[in-house]
mmCIF file of C-alpha atoms in Angstrom:
data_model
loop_
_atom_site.group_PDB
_atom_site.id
_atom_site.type_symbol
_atom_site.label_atom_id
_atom_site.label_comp_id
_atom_site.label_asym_id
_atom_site.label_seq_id
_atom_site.Cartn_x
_atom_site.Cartn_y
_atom_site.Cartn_z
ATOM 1 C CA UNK Y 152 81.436 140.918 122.089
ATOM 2 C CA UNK Y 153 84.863 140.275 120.532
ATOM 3 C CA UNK Y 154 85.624 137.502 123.728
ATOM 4 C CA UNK Y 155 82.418 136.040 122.213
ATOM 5 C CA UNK Y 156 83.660 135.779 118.452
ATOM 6 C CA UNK Y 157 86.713 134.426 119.381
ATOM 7 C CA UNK Y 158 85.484 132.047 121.188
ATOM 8 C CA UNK Y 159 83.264 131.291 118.197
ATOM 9 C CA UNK Y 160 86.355 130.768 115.795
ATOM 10 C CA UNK Y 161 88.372 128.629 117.722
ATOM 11 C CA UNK Y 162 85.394 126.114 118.151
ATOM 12 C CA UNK Y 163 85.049 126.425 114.649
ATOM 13 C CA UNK Y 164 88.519 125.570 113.941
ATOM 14 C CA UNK Y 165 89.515 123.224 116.258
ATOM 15 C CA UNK Y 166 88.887 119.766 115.762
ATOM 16 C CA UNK Y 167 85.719 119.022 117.807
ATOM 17 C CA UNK Y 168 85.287 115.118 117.504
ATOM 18 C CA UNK Y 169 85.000 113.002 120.515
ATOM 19 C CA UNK Y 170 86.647 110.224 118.490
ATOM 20 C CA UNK Y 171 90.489 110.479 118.028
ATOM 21 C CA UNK Y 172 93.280 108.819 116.244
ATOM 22 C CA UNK Y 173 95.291 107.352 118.889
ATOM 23 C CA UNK Y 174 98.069 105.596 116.789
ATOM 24 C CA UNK Y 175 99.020 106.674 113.392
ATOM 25 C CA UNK Y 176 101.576 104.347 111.204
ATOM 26 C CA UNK Y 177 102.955 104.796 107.402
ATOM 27 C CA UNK Y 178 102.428 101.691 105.555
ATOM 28 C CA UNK Y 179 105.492 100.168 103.020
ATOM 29 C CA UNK Y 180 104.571 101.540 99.383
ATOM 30 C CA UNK Y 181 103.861 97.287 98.658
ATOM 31 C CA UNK Y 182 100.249 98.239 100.421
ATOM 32 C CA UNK Y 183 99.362 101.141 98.810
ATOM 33 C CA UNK Y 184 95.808 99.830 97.966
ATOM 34 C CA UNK Y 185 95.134 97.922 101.211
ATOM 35 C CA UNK Y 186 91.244 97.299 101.296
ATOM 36 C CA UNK Y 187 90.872 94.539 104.308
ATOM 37 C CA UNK Y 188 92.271 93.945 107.841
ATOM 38 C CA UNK Y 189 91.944 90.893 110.117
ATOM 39 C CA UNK Y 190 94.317 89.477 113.138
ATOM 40 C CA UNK Y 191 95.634 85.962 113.077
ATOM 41 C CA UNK Y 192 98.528 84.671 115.150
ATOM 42 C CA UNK Y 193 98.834 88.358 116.634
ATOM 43 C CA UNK Y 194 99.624 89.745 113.346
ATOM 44 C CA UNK Y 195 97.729 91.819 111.045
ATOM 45 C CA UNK Y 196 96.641 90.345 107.941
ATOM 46 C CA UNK Y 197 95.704 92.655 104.965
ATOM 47 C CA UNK Y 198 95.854 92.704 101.133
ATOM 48 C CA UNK Y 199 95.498 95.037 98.496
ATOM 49 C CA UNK Y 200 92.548 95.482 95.762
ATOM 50 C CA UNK Y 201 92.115 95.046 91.832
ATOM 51 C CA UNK Y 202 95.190 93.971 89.599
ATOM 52 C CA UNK Y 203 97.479 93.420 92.671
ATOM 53 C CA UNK Y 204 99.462 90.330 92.918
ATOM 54 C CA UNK Y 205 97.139 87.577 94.926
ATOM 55 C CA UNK Y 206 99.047 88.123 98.004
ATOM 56 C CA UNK Y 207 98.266 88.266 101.568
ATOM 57 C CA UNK Y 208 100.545 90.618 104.236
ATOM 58 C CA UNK Y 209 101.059 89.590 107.335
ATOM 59 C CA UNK Y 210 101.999 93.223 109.095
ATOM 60 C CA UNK Y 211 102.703 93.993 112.768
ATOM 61 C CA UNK Y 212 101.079 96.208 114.812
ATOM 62 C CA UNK Y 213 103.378 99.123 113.592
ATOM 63 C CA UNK Y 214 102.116 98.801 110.213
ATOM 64 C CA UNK Y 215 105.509 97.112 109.335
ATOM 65 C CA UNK Y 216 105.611 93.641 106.923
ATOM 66 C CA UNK Y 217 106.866 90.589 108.255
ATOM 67 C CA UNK Y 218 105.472 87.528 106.059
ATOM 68 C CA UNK Y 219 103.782 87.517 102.848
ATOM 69 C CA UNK Y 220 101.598 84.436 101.414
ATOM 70 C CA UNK Y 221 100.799 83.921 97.629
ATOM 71 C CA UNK Y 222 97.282 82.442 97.188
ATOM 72 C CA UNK Y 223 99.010 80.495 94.141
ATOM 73 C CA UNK Y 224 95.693 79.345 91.581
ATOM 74 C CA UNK Y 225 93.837 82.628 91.952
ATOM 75 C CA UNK Y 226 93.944 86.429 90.308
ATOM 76 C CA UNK Y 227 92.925 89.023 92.536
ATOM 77 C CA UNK Y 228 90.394 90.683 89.953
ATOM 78 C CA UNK Y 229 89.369 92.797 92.865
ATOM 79 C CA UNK Y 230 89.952 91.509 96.230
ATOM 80 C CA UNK Y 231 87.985 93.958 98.765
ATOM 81 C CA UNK Y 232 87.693 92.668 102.212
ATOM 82 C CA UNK Y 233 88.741 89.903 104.434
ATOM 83 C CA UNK Y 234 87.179 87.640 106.882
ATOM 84 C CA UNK Y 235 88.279 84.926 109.658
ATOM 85 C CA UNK Y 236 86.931 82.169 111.748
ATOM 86 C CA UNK Y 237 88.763 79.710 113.562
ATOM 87 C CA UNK Y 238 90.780 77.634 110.992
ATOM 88 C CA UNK Y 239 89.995 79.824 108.065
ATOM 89 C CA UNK Y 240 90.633 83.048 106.484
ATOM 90 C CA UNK Y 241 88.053 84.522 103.706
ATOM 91 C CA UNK Y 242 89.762 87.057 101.108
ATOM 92 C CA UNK Y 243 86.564 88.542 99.465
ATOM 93 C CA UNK Y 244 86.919 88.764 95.357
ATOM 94 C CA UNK Y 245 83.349 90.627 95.169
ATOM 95 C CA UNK Y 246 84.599 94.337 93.896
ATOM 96 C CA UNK Y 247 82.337 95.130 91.179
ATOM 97 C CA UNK Y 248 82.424 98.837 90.846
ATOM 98 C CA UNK Y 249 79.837 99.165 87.790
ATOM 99 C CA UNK Y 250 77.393 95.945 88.093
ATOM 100 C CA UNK Y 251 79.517 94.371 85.534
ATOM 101 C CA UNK Y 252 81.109 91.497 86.671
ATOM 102 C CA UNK Y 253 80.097 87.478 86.455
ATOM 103 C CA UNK Y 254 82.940 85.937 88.360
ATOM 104 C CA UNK Y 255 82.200 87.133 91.864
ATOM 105 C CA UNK Y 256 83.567 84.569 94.679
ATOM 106 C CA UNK Y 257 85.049 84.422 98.398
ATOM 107 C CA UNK Y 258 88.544 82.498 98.650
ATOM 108 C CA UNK Y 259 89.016 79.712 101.442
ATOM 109 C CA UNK Y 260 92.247 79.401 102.720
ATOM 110 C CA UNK Y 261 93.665 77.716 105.733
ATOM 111 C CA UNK Y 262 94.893 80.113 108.629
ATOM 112 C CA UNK Y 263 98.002 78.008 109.738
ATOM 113 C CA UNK Y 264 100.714 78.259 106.937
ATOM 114 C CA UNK Y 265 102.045 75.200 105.204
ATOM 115 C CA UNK Y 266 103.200 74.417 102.123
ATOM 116 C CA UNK Y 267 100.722 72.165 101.204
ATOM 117 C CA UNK Y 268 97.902 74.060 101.486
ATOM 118 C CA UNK Y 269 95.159 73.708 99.180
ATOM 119 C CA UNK Y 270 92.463 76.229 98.870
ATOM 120 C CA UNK Y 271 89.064 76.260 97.706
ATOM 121 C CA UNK Y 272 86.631 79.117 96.200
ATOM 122 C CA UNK Y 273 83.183 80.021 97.010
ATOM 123 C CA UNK Y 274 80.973 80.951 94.244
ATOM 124 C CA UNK Y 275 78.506 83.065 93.683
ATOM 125 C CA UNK Y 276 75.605 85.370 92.336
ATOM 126 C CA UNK Y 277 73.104 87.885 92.866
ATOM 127 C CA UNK Y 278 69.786 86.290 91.870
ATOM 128 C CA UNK Y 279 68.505 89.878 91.624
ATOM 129 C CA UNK Y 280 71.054 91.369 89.113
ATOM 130 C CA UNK Y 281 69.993 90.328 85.304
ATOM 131 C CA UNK Y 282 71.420 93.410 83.798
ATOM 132 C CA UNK Y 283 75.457 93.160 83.619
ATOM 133 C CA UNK Y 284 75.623 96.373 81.626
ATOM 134 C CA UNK Y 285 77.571 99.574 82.907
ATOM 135 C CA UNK Y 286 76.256 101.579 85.403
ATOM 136 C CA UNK Y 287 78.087 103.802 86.982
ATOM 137 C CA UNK Y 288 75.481 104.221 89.950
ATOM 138 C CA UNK Y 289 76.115 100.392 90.855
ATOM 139 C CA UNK Y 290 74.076 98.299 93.191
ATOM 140 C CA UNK Y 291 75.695 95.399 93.224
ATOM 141 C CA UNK Y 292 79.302 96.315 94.201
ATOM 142 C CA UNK Y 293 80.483 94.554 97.502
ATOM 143 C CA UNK Y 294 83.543 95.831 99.831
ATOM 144 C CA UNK Y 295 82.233 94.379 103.054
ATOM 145 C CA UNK Y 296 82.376 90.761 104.103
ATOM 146 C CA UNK Y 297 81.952 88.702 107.929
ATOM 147 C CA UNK Y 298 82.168 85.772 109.619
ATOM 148 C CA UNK Y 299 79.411 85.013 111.710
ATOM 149 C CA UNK Y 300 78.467 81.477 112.893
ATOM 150 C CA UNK Y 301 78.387 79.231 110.145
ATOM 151 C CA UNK Y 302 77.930 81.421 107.020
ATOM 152 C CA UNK Y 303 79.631 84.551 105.502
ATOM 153 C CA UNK Y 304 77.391 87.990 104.911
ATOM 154 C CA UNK Y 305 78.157 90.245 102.303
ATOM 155 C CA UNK Y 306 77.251 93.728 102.839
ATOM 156 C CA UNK Y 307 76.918 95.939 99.472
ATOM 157 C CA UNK Y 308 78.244 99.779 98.350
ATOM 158 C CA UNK Y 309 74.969 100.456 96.975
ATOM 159 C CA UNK Y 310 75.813 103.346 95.095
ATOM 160 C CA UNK Y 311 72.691 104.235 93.991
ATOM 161 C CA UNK Y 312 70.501 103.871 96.648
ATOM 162 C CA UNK Y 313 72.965 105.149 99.736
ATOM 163 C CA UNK Y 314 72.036 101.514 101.358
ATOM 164 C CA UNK Y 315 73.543 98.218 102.209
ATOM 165 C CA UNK Y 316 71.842 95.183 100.913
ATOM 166 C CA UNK Y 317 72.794 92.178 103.586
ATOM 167 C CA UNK Y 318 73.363 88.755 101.102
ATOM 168 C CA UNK Y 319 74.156 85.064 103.065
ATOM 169 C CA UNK Y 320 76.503 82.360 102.012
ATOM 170 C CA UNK Y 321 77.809 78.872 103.331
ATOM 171 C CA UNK Y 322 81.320 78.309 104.168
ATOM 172 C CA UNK Y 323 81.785 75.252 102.054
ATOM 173 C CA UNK Y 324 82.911 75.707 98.270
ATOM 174 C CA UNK Y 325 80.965 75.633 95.425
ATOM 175 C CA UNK Y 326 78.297 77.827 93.471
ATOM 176 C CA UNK Y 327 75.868 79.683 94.888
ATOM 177 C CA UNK Y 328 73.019 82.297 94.351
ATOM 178 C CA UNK Y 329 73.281 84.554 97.800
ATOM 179 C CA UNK Y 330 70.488 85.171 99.975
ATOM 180 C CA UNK Y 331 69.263 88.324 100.638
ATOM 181 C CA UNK Y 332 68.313 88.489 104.520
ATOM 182 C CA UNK Y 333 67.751 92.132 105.078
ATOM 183 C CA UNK Y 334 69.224 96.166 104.259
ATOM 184 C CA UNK Y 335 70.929 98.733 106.009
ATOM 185 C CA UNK Y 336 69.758 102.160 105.700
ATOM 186 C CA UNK Y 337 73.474 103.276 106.063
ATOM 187 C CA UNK Y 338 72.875 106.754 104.231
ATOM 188 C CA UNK Y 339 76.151 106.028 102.678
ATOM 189 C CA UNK Y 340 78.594 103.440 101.173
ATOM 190 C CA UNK Y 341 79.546 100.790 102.908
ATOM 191 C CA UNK Y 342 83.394 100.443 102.059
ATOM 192 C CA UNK Y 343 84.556 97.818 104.680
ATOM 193 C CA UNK Y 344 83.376 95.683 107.407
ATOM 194 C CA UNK Y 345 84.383 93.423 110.866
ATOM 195 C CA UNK Y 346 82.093 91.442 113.565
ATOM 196 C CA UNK Y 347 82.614 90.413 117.310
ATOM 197 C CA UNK Y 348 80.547 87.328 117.894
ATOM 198 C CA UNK Y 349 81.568 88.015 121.888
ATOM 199 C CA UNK Y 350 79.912 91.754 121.545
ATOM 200 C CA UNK Y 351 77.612 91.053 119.022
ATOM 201 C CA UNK Y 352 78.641 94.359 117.636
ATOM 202 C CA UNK Y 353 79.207 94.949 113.632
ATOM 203 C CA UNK Y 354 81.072 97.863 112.574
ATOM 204 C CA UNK Y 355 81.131 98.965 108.994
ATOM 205 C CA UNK Y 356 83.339 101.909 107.299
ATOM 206 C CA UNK Y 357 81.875 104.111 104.585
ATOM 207 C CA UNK Y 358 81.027 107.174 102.726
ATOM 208 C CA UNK Y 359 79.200 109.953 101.429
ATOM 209 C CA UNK Y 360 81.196 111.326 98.767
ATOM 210 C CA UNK Y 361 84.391 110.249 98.654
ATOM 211 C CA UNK Y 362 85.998 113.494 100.535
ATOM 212 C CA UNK Y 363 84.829 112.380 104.296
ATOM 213 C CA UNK Y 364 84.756 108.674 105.976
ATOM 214 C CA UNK Y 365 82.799 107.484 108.592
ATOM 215 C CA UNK Y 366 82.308 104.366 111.038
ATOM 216 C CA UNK Y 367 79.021 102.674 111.786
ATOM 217 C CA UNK Y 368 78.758 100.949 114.499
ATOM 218 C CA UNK Y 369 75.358 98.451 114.931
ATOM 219 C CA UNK Y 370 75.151 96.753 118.245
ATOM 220 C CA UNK Y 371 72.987 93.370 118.942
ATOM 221 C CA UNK Y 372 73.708 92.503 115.562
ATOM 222 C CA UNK Y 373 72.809 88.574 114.334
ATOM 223 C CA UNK Y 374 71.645 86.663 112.346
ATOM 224 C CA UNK Y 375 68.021 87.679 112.309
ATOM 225 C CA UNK Y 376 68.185 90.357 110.858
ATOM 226 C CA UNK Y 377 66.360 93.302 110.900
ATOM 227 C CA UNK Y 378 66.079 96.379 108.831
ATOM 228 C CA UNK Y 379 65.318 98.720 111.651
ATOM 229 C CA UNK Y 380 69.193 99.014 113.279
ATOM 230 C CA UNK Y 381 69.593 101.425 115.358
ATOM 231 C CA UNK Y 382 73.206 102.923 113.483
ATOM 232 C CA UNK Y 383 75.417 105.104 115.384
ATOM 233 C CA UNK Y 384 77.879 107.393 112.852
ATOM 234 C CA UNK Y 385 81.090 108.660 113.693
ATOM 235 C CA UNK Y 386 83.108 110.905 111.236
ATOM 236 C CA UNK Y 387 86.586 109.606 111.261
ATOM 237 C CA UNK Y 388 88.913 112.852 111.951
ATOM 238 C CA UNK Y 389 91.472 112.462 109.354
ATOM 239 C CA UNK Y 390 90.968 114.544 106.323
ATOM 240 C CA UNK Y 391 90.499 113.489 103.078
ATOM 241 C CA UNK Y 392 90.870 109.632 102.473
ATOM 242 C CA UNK Y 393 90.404 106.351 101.818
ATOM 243 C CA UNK Y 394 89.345 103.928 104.243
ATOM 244 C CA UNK Y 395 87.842 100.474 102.975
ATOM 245 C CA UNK Y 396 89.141 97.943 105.765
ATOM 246 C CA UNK Y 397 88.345 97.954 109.727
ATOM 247 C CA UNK Y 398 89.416 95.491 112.921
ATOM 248 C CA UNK Y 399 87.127 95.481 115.786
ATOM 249 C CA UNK Y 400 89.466 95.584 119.415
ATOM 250 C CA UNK Y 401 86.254 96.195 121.845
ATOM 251 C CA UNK Y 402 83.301 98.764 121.815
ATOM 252 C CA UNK Y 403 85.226 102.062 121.686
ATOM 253 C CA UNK Y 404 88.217 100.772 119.572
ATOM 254 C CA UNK Y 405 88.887 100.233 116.232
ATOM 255 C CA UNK Y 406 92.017 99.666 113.548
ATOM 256 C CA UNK Y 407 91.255 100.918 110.171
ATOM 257 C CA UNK Y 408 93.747 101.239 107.156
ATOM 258 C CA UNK Y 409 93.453 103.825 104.628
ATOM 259 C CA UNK Y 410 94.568 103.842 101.110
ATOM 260 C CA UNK Y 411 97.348 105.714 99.667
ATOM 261 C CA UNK Y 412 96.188 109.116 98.546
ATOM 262 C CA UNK Y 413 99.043 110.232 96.193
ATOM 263 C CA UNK Y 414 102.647 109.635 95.284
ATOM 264 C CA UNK Y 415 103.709 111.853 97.906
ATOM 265 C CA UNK Y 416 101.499 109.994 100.671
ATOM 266 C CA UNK Y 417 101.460 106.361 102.203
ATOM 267 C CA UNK Y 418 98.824 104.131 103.261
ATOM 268 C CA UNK Y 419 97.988 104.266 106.422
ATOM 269 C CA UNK Y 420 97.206 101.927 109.855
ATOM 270 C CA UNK Y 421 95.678 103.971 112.147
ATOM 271 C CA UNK Y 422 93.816 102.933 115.365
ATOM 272 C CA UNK Y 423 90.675 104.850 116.396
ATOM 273 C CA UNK Y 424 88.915 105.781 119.541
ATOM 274 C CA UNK Y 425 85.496 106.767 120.258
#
């Protein structure tokens, strides 16, 4: 009897996810709020959220900085989530934590660096939102933006509803009501997002309450899009933090970063196997 409550405790206690952390790296104090994560030139690119200086990071794959690029024109009111194709690189300016903002757009800016560079901003709305009011149950808050073909897809933090409301919009600048396409019954929210057009896999990061955060991973994924996903949830085994940004390497393996938690913590790039 006592063999069999022992036994009992130490499966209780010890960490029992088949997904693991398989790199762990301290981020420089610059990206404490980092909130998106994309690859170009076999670098990390990432940036941090609200009131930050409109600047990209260009990080290697040790978390450590090597280039930064001003987006010089723009504020980063609250820049959540970033997106690439092939000669362009989407910072998403759609945070909108209580339904109250009117200035919601996606930056274009050219992947290659030059000094010359000129970029242009896509502009939009939700034609469903006509109350701008305070709410702190929000349902038009946005963390999680793709690439995919010819169009970008926002993907909502429906607070209120635990879902993710799936909006389209062209590539080209100018101003735009989105186009709602379809919903995720994520039974959370949706805090970051990445696509592989070669796996035709989407993977989204979220959460529940703030204390736990998970990945969802949707395979077959396109553009017709239905509402009936199959959505596979994984618990990411790494205590209580903040993850809003995620990198797709192949089915099993991910890069996430995580914000900083406290003054006595860093941010965090961490890559993750399932």
């Amino acid at each position: 009897m006592n063999k069999i409550i022992l036994l009992i405790i130490v499966l209780i206690s010890s960490n029992c996810f088949s997904q693991k952390v398989q790199k762990d790296f301290q981020l420089s104090k610059i990206l404490d709020e980092t909130s998106g994560l994309e690859i170009v030139d076999d670098l990390f690119i990432t940036q941090n959220d609200s009131g930050n200086d409109p600047v990209i990071y260009y990080i290697d794959f040790k978390g450590k900085i090597v280039n930064q690029r001003k987006i010089t024109g723009f504020e980063n009111n609250d820049w959540e989530d970033l997106a690439v194709d092939d000669q362009f690189i989407y910072i998403a300016d759609m945070g909108n934590n209580y339904d109250t903002r009117k200035n919601l757009s996606i930056i274009k800016i050219p992947k290659k660096l030059d000094s010359n560079d000129t970029f242009e901003s896509i502009n939009f709305k939700y034609p469903e939102q006509s109350d701008f009011s305070y709410k702190r149950l929000s349902e038009f808050d946005a963390e999680a933006l793709i690439s995919i073909e010819n169009n970008l897809l926002i993907f909502t933090k429906n607070r209120a509803k635990k879902i993710s409301d799936i909006y389209i919009l062209p590539k080209t600048k100018g101003e735009y009501d989105a186009k709602k396409i379809g919903s995720l019954n994520t039974k959370s929210i949706v805090t970051g997002g990445d696509f592989n057009s070669e796996l035709n896999l989407l993977a989204l990061t979220s959460t529940i309450s703030f204390d736990e955060y998970y990945l969802l991973i949707i395979k077959n994924f396109s553009l017709s899009v239905k509402n009936d996903y199959e959505i596979d949830m994984y618990e990411i085994p790494i205590g209580k933090t903040q993850v809003e940004a995620i990198k797709i390497i192949d089915e099993n393996t991910f890069w996430i970063t995580s914000e900083d938690e406290s003054s006595s913590s860093s941010a965090r790039l961490m890559k993750i196997k399932l």
